[in-house]
Amino acid sequence: MTETDIPEDHPRYASLVTRHRIEAGVEAGITSKQGLIAQGRGEAFDYLLGERTVPSADAAARAAAAALLAADHPVISVNGNVAALVPGETVELAAVVDADLEVNLFNHTDERVRRIAAHLRDHGADEVKGLAADGEIPGLSHARGTVDADGIESADVVVVPLEDGDRAAALDEMGKTEIVIDLNPGSRSPQTASVPIIDNLIRAVPNVTAHARDLADADDAELEAIVDRFDADAALADAEAAIRDGDFGADAA
């Protein structure tokens, strides 16, 4: 069964589509096999959230949009799961907020970077960084510590969806504003982030884009006020409460 074979009236349509996209990403050499496990872990948390964007996640998406629009040099980091799940949506977000795209992988090979870059270009990207590898994130001994000097290394705002916590902490040490998309509010990455968005990537990326379009005419003072008013700790607490207090399984099929 392919993605187009999944009937849209199936009660698990969205979930089946995302699973298929990850599977197809592995087959195309874009996504690592470990990405299958990461997808399953995230889906479990999405069940607990009720597979919905809670109000605090929507507020975080708006703050993220404001931070990106106010940035001097925003960069969106892309790994294999992001490329498989939301390639067109990520390219669209980058265009709306004038951000660079940079491929950054834990399970790094130059071939995977080239394939992901080509996949993003197939979905409308003009330029994709990640192959120059002439910069670094200090303190990381694995491949994610190697970045482009004119990309993540010099960025002031970095979107790090589906992230590992040690790079999130290292970017924080560099003084960067981090926007993290993660379904687990207890994970190190959102705990470190300036703007944690506790939501499914397939909902969060288009939502940030929609907020960015809405804020396109806002001046710097308004954008900075939106970011300053956002309370990351409150957003994390609200997401945890939604997970703990939700009616798990009430609408499951």
PDB file of N, CA, C and O in Angstrom, residues 90-155:
ATOM      1  N   THR A  90       8.341  22.481   5.165  1.00  0.00           N
ATOM      2  CA  THR A  90       9.556  23.084   5.716  1.00  0.00           C
ATOM      3  C   THR A  90      10.141  24.100   4.744  1.00  0.00           C
ATOM      4  O   THR A  90      10.582  25.184   5.149  1.00  0.00           O
ATOM      5  N   VAL A  91      10.134  23.777   3.467  1.00  0.00           N
ATOM      6  CA  VAL A  91      10.607  24.717   2.451  1.00  0.00           C
ATOM      7  C   VAL A  91       9.728  25.968   2.446  1.00  0.00           C
ATOM      8  O   VAL A  91      10.226  27.103   2.342  1.00  0.00           O
ATOM      9  N   GLU A  92       8.429  25.779   2.583  1.00  0.00           N
ATOM     10  CA  GLU A  92       7.511  26.922   2.606  1.00  0.00           C
ATOM     11  C   GLU A  92       7.774  27.812   3.817  1.00  0.00           C
ATOM     12  O   GLU A  92       7.804  29.047   3.698  1.00  0.00           O
ATOM     13  N   LEU A  93       7.966  27.209   4.991  1.00  0.00           N
ATOM     14  CA  LEU A  93       8.270  27.998   6.188  1.00  0.00           C
ATOM     15  C   LEU A  93       9.540  28.804   5.991  1.00  0.00           C
ATOM     16  O   LEU A  93       9.596  29.998   6.317  1.00  0.00           O
ATOM     17  N   ALA A  94      10.577  28.165   5.453  1.00  0.00           N
ATOM     18  CA  ALA A  94      11.837  28.873   5.225  1.00  0.00           C
ATOM     19  C   ALA A  94      11.640  30.069   4.313  1.00  0.00           C
ATOM     20  O   ALA A  94      12.211  31.146   4.533  1.00  0.00           O
ATOM     21  N   ALA A  95      10.812  29.920   3.287  1.00  0.00           N
ATOM     22  CA  ALA A  95      10.569  31.020   2.354  1.00  0.00           C
ATOM     23  C   ALA A  95       9.823  32.161   3.028  1.00  0.00           C
ATOM     24  O   ALA A  95      10.138  33.339   2.808  1.00  0.00           O
ATOM     25  N   VAL A  96       8.829  31.825   3.853  1.00  0.00           N
ATOM     26  CA  VAL A  96       7.998  32.850   4.485  1.00  0.00           C
ATOM     27  C   VAL A  96       8.800  33.676   5.487  1.00  0.00           C
ATOM     28  O   VAL A  96       8.604  34.895   5.604  1.00  0.00           O
ATOM     29  N   VAL A  97       9.721  33.036   6.229  1.00  0.00           N
ATOM     30  CA  VAL A  97      10.489  33.765   7.255  1.00  0.00           C
ATOM     31  C   VAL A  97      11.907  34.094   6.790  1.00  0.00           C
ATOM     32  O   VAL A  97      12.715  34.607   7.573  1.00  0.00           O
ATOM     33  N   ASP A  98      12.222  33.811   5.527  1.00  0.00           N
ATOM     34  CA  ASP A  98      13.544  34.087   4.952  1.00  0.00           C
ATOM     35  C   ASP A  98      14.650  33.406   5.746  1.00  0.00           C
ATOM     36  O   ASP A  98      15.637  34.021   6.151  1.00  0.00           O
ATOM     37  N   ALA A  99      14.479  32.111   5.960  1.00  0.00           N
ATOM     38  CA  ALA A  99      15.459  31.317   6.705  1.00  0.00           C
ATOM     39  C   ALA A  99      16.254  30.416   5.771  1.00  0.00           C
ATOM     40  O   ALA A  99      15.770  30.009   4.706  1.00  0.00           O
ATOM     41  N   ASP A 100      17.473  30.093   6.173  1.00  0.00           N
ATOM     42  CA  ASP A 100      18.260  29.083   5.481  1.00  0.00           C
ATOM     43  C   ASP A 100      17.800  27.695   5.911  1.00  0.00           C
ATOM     44  O   ASP A 100      17.302  27.501   7.028  1.00  0.00           O
ATOM     45  N   LEU A 101      17.991  26.721   5.036  1.00  0.00           N
ATOM     46  CA  LEU A 101      17.791  25.316   5.360  1.00  0.00           C
ATOM     47  C   LEU A 101      19.155  24.651   5.448  1.00  0.00           C
ATOM     48  O   LEU A 101      20.005  24.853   4.578  1.00  0.00           O
ATOM     49  N   GLU A 102      19.362  23.864   6.494  1.00  0.00           N
ATOM     50  CA  GLU A 102      20.639  23.157   6.620  1.00  0.00           C
ATOM     51  C   GLU A 102      20.396  21.729   7.082  1.00  0.00           C
ATOM     52  O   GLU A 102      19.729  21.489   8.093  1.00  0.00           O
ATOM     53  N   VAL A 103      20.949  20.775   6.342  1.00  0.00           N
ATOM     54  CA  VAL A 103      20.862  19.368   6.716  1.00  0.00           C
ATOM     55  C   VAL A 103      21.890  19.096   7.804  1.00  0.00           C
ATOM     56  O   VAL A 103      23.073  19.444   7.678  1.00  0.00           O
ATOM     57  N   ASN A 104      21.430  18.483   8.905  1.00  0.00           N
ATOM     58  CA  ASN A 104      22.322  18.146  10.013  1.00  0.00           C
ATOM     59  C   ASN A 104      21.879  16.807  10.577  1.00  0.00           C
ATOM     60  O   ASN A 104      20.724  16.657  10.969  1.00  0.00           O
ATOM     61  N   LEU A 105      22.786  15.828  10.590  1.00  0.00           N
ATOM     62  CA  LEU A 105      22.415  14.455  10.895  1.00  0.00           C
ATOM     63  C   LEU A 105      23.292  13.853  11.974  1.00  0.00           C
ATOM     64  O   LEU A 105      24.509  14.074  11.995  1.00  0.00           O
ATOM     65  N   PHE A 106      22.663  13.061  12.842  1.00  0.00           N
ATOM     66  CA  PHE A 106      23.440  12.273  13.807  1.00  0.00           C
ATOM     67  C   PHE A 106      24.098  11.096  13.096  1.00  0.00           C
ATOM     68  O   PHE A 106      25.296  10.854  13.231  1.00  0.00           O
ATOM     69  N   ASN A 107      23.287  10.341  12.326  1.00  0.00           N
ATOM     70  CA  ASN A 107      23.826   9.239  11.515  1.00  0.00           C
ATOM     71  C   ASN A 107      24.208   9.811  10.153  1.00  0.00           C
ATOM     72  O   ASN A 107      23.490   9.693   9.172  1.00  0.00           O
ATOM     73  N   HIS A 108      25.369  10.462  10.132  1.00  0.00           N
ATOM     74  CA  HIS A 108      25.768  11.278   8.989  1.00  0.00           C
ATOM     75  C   HIS A 108      26.544  10.478   7.949  1.00  0.00           C
ATOM     76  O   HIS A 108      27.464   9.732   8.263  1.00  0.00           O
ATOM     77  N   THR A 109      26.146  10.642   6.699  1.00  0.00           N
ATOM     78  CA  THR A 109      27.002  10.315   5.560  1.00  0.00           C
ATOM     79  C   THR A 109      26.809  11.433   4.544  1.00  0.00           C
ATOM     80  O   THR A 109      25.728  12.038   4.477  1.00  0.00           O
ATOM     81  N   ASP A 110      27.838  11.709   3.766  1.00  0.00           N
ATOM     82  CA  ASP A 110      27.700  12.742   2.734  1.00  0.00           C
ATOM     83  C   ASP A 110      26.604  12.386   1.744  1.00  0.00           C
ATOM     84  O   ASP A 110      25.896  13.270   1.248  1.00  0.00           O
ATOM     85  N   GLU A 111      26.438  11.095   1.473  1.00  0.00           N
ATOM     86  CA  GLU A 111      25.417  10.666   0.528  1.00  0.00           C
ATOM     87  C   GLU A 111      24.019  10.988   1.060  1.00  0.00           C
ATOM     88  O   GLU A 111      23.152  11.461   0.310  1.00  0.00           O
ATOM     89  N   ARG A 112      23.783  10.734   2.356  1.00  0.00           N
ATOM     90  CA  ARG A 112      22.468  11.063   2.935  1.00  0.00           C
ATOM     91  C   ARG A 112      22.216  12.563   2.882  1.00  0.00           C
ATOM     92  O   ARG A 112      21.107  13.002   2.579  1.00  0.00           O
ATOM     93  N   VAL A 113      23.236  13.356   3.167  1.00  0.00           N
ATOM     94  CA  VAL A 113      23.066  14.812   3.099  1.00  0.00           C
ATOM     95  C   VAL A 113      22.693  15.226   1.689  1.00  0.00           C
ATOM     96  O   VAL A 113      21.774  16.031   1.479  1.00  0.00           O
ATOM     97  N   ARG A 114      23.380  14.676   0.693  1.00  0.00           N
ATOM     98  CA  ARG A 114      23.085  15.025  -0.702  1.00  0.00           C
ATOM     99  C   ARG A 114      21.671  14.600  -1.078  1.00  0.00           C
ATOM    100  O   ARG A 114      20.961  15.339  -1.776  1.00  0.00           O
ATOM    101  N   ARG A 115      21.251  13.428  -0.625  1.00  0.00           N
ATOM    102  CA  ARG A 115      19.906  12.960  -0.962  1.00  0.00           C
ATOM    103  C   ARG A 115      18.839  13.833  -0.315  1.00  0.00           C
ATOM    104  O   ARG A 115      17.817  14.145  -0.941  1.00  0.00           O
ATOM    105  N   ILE A 116      19.050  14.216   0.936  1.00  0.00           N
ATOM    106  CA  ILE A 116      18.082  15.071   1.613  1.00  0.00           C
ATOM    107  C   ILE A 116      18.036  16.441   0.946  1.00  0.00           C
ATOM    108  O   ILE A 116      16.951  17.007   0.720  1.00  0.00           O
ATOM    109  N   ALA A 117      19.204  16.981   0.612  1.00  0.00           N
ATOM    110  CA  ALA A 117      19.243  18.279  -0.064  1.00  0.00           C
ATOM    111  C   ALA A 117      18.506  18.218  -1.401  1.00  0.00           C
ATOM    112  O   ALA A 117      17.737  19.123  -1.746  1.00  0.00           O
ATOM    113  N   ALA A 118      18.716  17.147  -2.138  1.00  0.00           N
ATOM    114  CA  ALA A 118      18.029  16.987  -3.423  1.00  0.00           C
ATOM    115  C   ALA A 118      16.525  16.851  -3.220  1.00  0.00           C
ATOM    116  O   ALA A 118      15.723  17.402  -3.998  1.00  0.00           O
ATOM    117  N   HIS A 119      16.133  16.149  -2.175  1.00  0.00           N
ATOM    118  CA  HIS A 119      14.710  15.966  -1.861  1.00  0.00           C
ATOM    119  C   HIS A 119      14.059  17.311  -1.532  1.00  0.00           C
ATOM    120  O   HIS A 119      12.944  17.598  -1.984  1.00  0.00           O
ATOM    121  N   LEU A 120      14.765  18.152  -0.774  1.00  0.00           N
ATOM    122  CA  LEU A 120      14.236  19.474  -0.449  1.00  0.00           C
ATOM    123  C   LEU A 120      14.166  20.354  -1.696  1.00  0.00           C
ATOM    124  O   LEU A 120      13.195  21.105  -1.877  1.00  0.00           O
ATOM    125  N   ARG A 121      15.166  20.243  -2.565  1.00  0.00           N
ATOM    126  CA  ARG A 121      15.116  21.018  -3.807  1.00  0.00           C
ATOM    127  C   ARG A 121      13.960  20.550  -4.688  1.00  0.00           C
ATOM    128  O   ARG A 121      13.313  21.354  -5.359  1.00  0.00           O
ATOM    129  N   ASP A 122      13.677  19.237  -4.671  1.00  0.00           N
ATOM    130  CA  ASP A 122      12.529  18.720  -5.415  1.00  0.00           C
ATOM    131  C   ASP A 122      11.218  19.303  -4.906  1.00  0.00           C
ATOM    132  O   ASP A 122      10.224  19.346  -5.631  1.00  0.00           O
ATOM    133  N   HIS A 123      11.233  19.754  -3.647  1.00  0.00           N
ATOM    134  CA  HIS A 123      10.039  20.351  -3.042  1.00  0.00           C
ATOM    135  C   HIS A 123      10.118  21.873  -3.004  1.00  0.00           C
ATOM    136  O   HIS A 123       9.379  22.516  -2.249  1.00  0.00           O
ATOM    137  N   GLY A 124      11.014  22.454  -3.813  1.00  0.00           N
ATOM    138  CA  GLY A 124      10.995  23.890  -4.005  1.00  0.00           C
ATOM    139  C   GLY A 124      12.122  24.684  -3.392  1.00  0.00           C
ATOM    140  O   GLY A 124      12.180  25.911  -3.577  1.00  0.00           O
ATOM    141  N   ALA A 125      13.033  24.053  -2.673  1.00  0.00           N
ATOM    142  CA  ALA A 125      14.137  24.792  -2.066  1.00  0.00           C
ATOM    143  C   ALA A 125      15.122  25.249  -3.136  1.00  0.00           C
ATOM    144  O   ALA A 125      15.443  24.502  -4.065  1.00  0.00           O
ATOM    145  N   ASP A 126      15.629  26.469  -2.996  1.00  0.00           N
ATOM    146  CA  ASP A 126      16.636  26.981  -3.919  1.00  0.00           C
ATOM    147  C   ASP A 126      18.036  26.579  -3.492  1.00  0.00           C
ATOM    148  O   ASP A 126      18.867  26.193  -4.318  1.00  0.00           O
ATOM    149  N   GLU A 127      18.300  26.679  -2.204  1.00  0.00           N
ATOM    150  CA  GLU A 127      19.628  26.370  -1.672  1.00  0.00           C
ATOM    151  C   GLU A 127      19.476  25.601  -0.374  1.00  0.00           C
ATOM    152  O   GLU A 127      18.611  25.911   0.451  1.00  0.00           O
ATOM    153  N   VAL A 128      20.309  24.599  -0.192  1.00  0.00           N
ATOM    154  CA  VAL A 128      20.303  23.812   1.035  1.00  0.00           C
ATOM    155  C   VAL A 128      21.737  23.688   1.528  1.00  0.00           C
ATOM    156  O   VAL A 128      22.621  23.257   0.788  1.00  0.00           O
ATOM    157  N   LYS A 129      21.958  24.080   2.758  1.00  0.00           N
ATOM    158  CA  LYS A 129      23.289  23.998   3.346  1.00  0.00           C
ATOM    159  C   LYS A 129      23.479  22.646   4.024  1.00  0.00           C
ATOM    160  O   LYS A 129      22.543  21.883   4.212  1.00  0.00           O
ATOM    161  N   GLY A 130      24.730  22.369   4.389  1.00  0.00           N
ATOM    162  CA  GLY A 130      25.028  21.160   5.134  1.00  0.00           C
ATOM    163  C   GLY A 130      26.197  20.364   4.626  1.00  0.00           C
ATOM    164  O   GLY A 130      26.739  19.520   5.348  1.00  0.00           O
ATOM    165  N   LEU A 131      26.618  20.621   3.403  1.00  0.00           N
ATOM    166  CA  LEU A 131      27.745  19.863   2.854  1.00  0.00           C
ATOM    167  C   LEU A 131      29.092  20.551   3.030  1.00  0.00           C
ATOM    168  O   LEU A 131      30.138  19.913   2.966  1.00  0.00           O
ATOM    169  N   ALA A 132      29.100  21.852   3.259  1.00  0.00           N
ATOM    170  CA  ALA A 132      30.375  22.558   3.412  1.00  0.00           C
ATOM    171  C   ALA A 132      31.124  22.068   4.650  1.00  0.00           C
ATOM    172  O   ALA A 132      32.342  21.860   4.616  1.00  0.00           O
ATOM    173  N   ALA A 133      30.393  21.875   5.756  1.00  0.00           N
ATOM    174  CA  ALA A 133      30.972  21.323   6.986  1.00  0.00           C
ATOM    175  C   ALA A 133      32.241  22.057   7.400  1.00  0.00           C
ATOM    176  O   ALA A 133      33.227  21.444   7.809  1.00  0.00           O
ATOM    177  N   ASP A 134      32.198  23.401   7.310  1.00  0.00           N
ATOM    178  CA  ASP A 134      33.370  24.196   7.661  1.00  0.00           C
ATOM    179  C   ASP A 134      33.181  24.962   8.972  1.00  0.00           C
ATOM    180  O   ASP A 134      33.922  25.885   9.269  1.00  0.00           O
ATOM    181  N   GLY A 135      32.178  24.561   9.754  1.00  0.00           N
ATOM    182  CA  GLY A 135      31.943  25.175  11.050  1.00  0.00           C
ATOM    183  C   GLY A 135      31.704  24.103  12.093  1.00  0.00           C
ATOM    184  O   GLY A 135      31.698  22.905  11.796  1.00  0.00           O
ATOM    185  N   GLU A 136      31.504  24.525  13.346  1.00  0.00           N
ATOM    186  CA  GLU A 136      31.294  23.536  14.396  1.00  0.00           C
ATOM    187  C   GLU A 136      30.408  24.085  15.508  1.00  0.00           C
ATOM    188  O   GLU A 136      30.269  25.296  15.686  1.00  0.00           O
ATOM    189  N   ILE A 137      29.795  23.160  16.226  1.00  0.00           N
ATOM    190  CA  ILE A 137      29.126  23.460  17.478  1.00  0.00           C
ATOM    191  C   ILE A 137      30.044  22.953  18.577  1.00  0.00           C
ATOM    192  O   ILE A 137      30.235  21.734  18.704  1.00  0.00           O
ATOM    193  N   PRO A 138      30.659  23.828  19.346  1.00  0.00           N
ATOM    194  CA  PRO A 138      31.628  23.381  20.356  1.00  0.00           C
ATOM    195  C   PRO A 138      31.001  22.429  21.371  1.00  0.00           C
ATOM    196  O   PRO A 138      29.839  22.565  21.756  1.00  0.00           O
ATOM    197  N   GLY A 139      31.793  21.443  21.762  1.00  0.00           N
ATOM    198  CA  GLY A 139      31.379  20.537  22.822  1.00  0.00           C
ATOM    199  C   GLY A 139      30.706  19.268  22.365  1.00  0.00           C
ATOM    200  O   GLY A 139      30.353  18.426  23.200  1.00  0.00           O
ATOM    201  N   LEU A 140      30.509  19.093  21.063  1.00  0.00           N
ATOM    202  CA  LEU A 140      29.880  17.880  20.558  1.00  0.00           C
ATOM    203  C   LEU A 140      30.906  17.019  19.839  1.00  0.00           C
ATOM    204  O   LEU A 140      31.610  17.495  18.950  1.00  0.00           O
ATOM    205  N   SER A 141      30.952  15.746  20.213  1.00  0.00           N
ATOM    206  CA  SER A 141      31.943  14.849  19.608  1.00  0.00           C
ATOM    207  C   SER A 141      31.364  14.027  18.462  1.00  0.00           C
ATOM    208  O   SER A 141      32.098  13.295  17.803  1.00  0.00           O
ATOM    209  N   HIS A 142      30.053  14.131  18.222  1.00  0.00           N
ATOM    210  CA  HIS A 142      29.455  13.364  17.132  1.00  0.00           C
ATOM    211  C   HIS A 142      29.192  14.263  15.927  1.00  0.00           C
ATOM    212  O   HIS A 142      29.454  15.469  15.951  1.00  0.00           O
ATOM    213  N   ALA A 143      28.640  13.655  14.865  1.00  0.00           N
ATOM    214  CA  ALA A 143      28.560  14.334  13.568  1.00  0.00           C
ATOM    215  C   ALA A 143      27.695  15.581  13.596  1.00  0.00           C
ATOM    216  O   ALA A 143      27.890  16.486  12.777  1.00  0.00           O
ATOM    217  N   ARG A 144      26.733  15.666  14.513  1.00  0.00           N
ATOM    218  CA  ARG A 144      25.886  16.854  14.546  1.00  0.00           C
ATOM    219  C   ARG A 144      26.658  18.106  14.958  1.00  0.00           C
ATOM    220  O   ARG A 144      26.167  19.220  14.786  1.00  0.00           O
ATOM    221  N   GLY A 145      27.841  17.922  15.497  1.00  0.00           N
ATOM    222  CA  GLY A 145      28.657  19.067  15.859  1.00  0.00           C
ATOM    223  C   GLY A 145      29.314  19.742  14.670  1.00  0.00           C
ATOM    224  O   GLY A 145      29.844  20.849  14.791  1.00  0.00           O
ATOM    225  N   THR A 146      29.290  19.092  13.511  1.00  0.00           N
ATOM    226  CA  THR A 146      29.850  19.675  12.295  1.00  0.00           C
ATOM    227  C   THR A 146      28.736  20.341  11.498  1.00  0.00           C
ATOM    228  O   THR A 146      27.766  19.692  11.107  1.00  0.00           O
ATOM    229  N   VAL A 147      28.881  21.651  11.281  1.00  0.00           N
ATOM    230  CA  VAL A 147      27.840  22.442  10.612  1.00  0.00           C
ATOM    231  C   VAL A 147      28.495  23.367   9.600  1.00  0.00           C
ATOM    232  O   VAL A 147      29.723  23.433   9.490  1.00  0.00           O
ATOM    233  N   ASP A 148      27.685  24.102   8.880  1.00  0.00           N
ATOM    234  CA  ASP A 148      28.217  25.102   7.954  1.00  0.00           C
ATOM    235  C   ASP A 148      28.491  26.403   8.707  1.00  0.00           C
ATOM    236  O   ASP A 148      27.652  26.856   9.507  1.00  0.00           O
ATOM    237  N   ALA A 149      29.631  27.019   8.418  1.00  0.00           N
ATOM    238  CA  ALA A 149      29.998  28.258   9.096  1.00  0.00           C
ATOM    239  C   ALA A 149      29.018  29.381   8.801  1.00  0.00           C
ATOM    240  O   ALA A 149      28.725  30.215   9.665  1.00  0.00           O
ATOM    241  N   ASP A 150      28.488  29.416   7.576  1.00  0.00           N
ATOM    242  CA  ASP A 150      27.533  30.463   7.218  1.00  0.00           C
ATOM    243  C   ASP A 150      26.092  29.994   7.399  1.00  0.00           C
ATOM    244  O   ASP A 150      25.160  30.633   6.922  1.00  0.00           O
ATOM    245  N   GLY A 151      25.920  28.882   8.112  1.00  0.00           N
ATOM    246  CA  GLY A 151      24.594  28.348   8.402  1.00  0.00           C
ATOM    247  C   GLY A 151      24.348  28.344   9.893  1.00  0.00           C
ATOM    248  O   GLY A 151      24.278  29.392  10.538  1.00  0.00           O
ATOM    249  N   ILE A 152      24.228  27.151  10.465  1.00  0.00           N
ATOM    250  CA  ILE A 152      23.893  27.027  11.882  1.00  0.00           C
ATOM    251  C   ILE A 152      24.911  27.717  12.781  1.00  0.00           C
ATOM    252  O   ILE A 152      24.537  28.347  13.782  1.00  0.00           O
ATOM    253  N   GLU A 153      26.208  27.636  12.426  1.00  0.00           N
ATOM    254  CA  GLU A 153      27.206  28.242  13.304  1.00  0.00           C
ATOM    255  C   GLU A 153      26.985  29.739  13.482  1.00  0.00           C
ATOM    256  O   GLU A 153      27.160  30.277  14.574  1.00  0.00           O
ATOM    257  N   SER A 154      26.598  30.443  12.448  1.00  0.00           N
ATOM    258  CA  SER A 154      26.444  31.893  12.524  1.00  0.00           C
ATOM    259  C   SER A 154      24.992  32.339  12.718  1.00  0.00           C
ATOM    260  O   SER A 154      24.713  33.541  12.763  1.00  0.00           O
ATOM    261  N   ALA A 155      24.064  31.406  12.852  1.00  0.00           N
ATOM    262  CA  ALA A 155      22.651  31.745  13.022  1.00  0.00           C
ATOM    263  C   ALA A 155      22.402  32.360  14.393  1.00  0.00           C
ATOM    264  O   ALA A 155      23.091  32.039  15.367  1.00  0.00           O
TER     265      ALA A 155
END
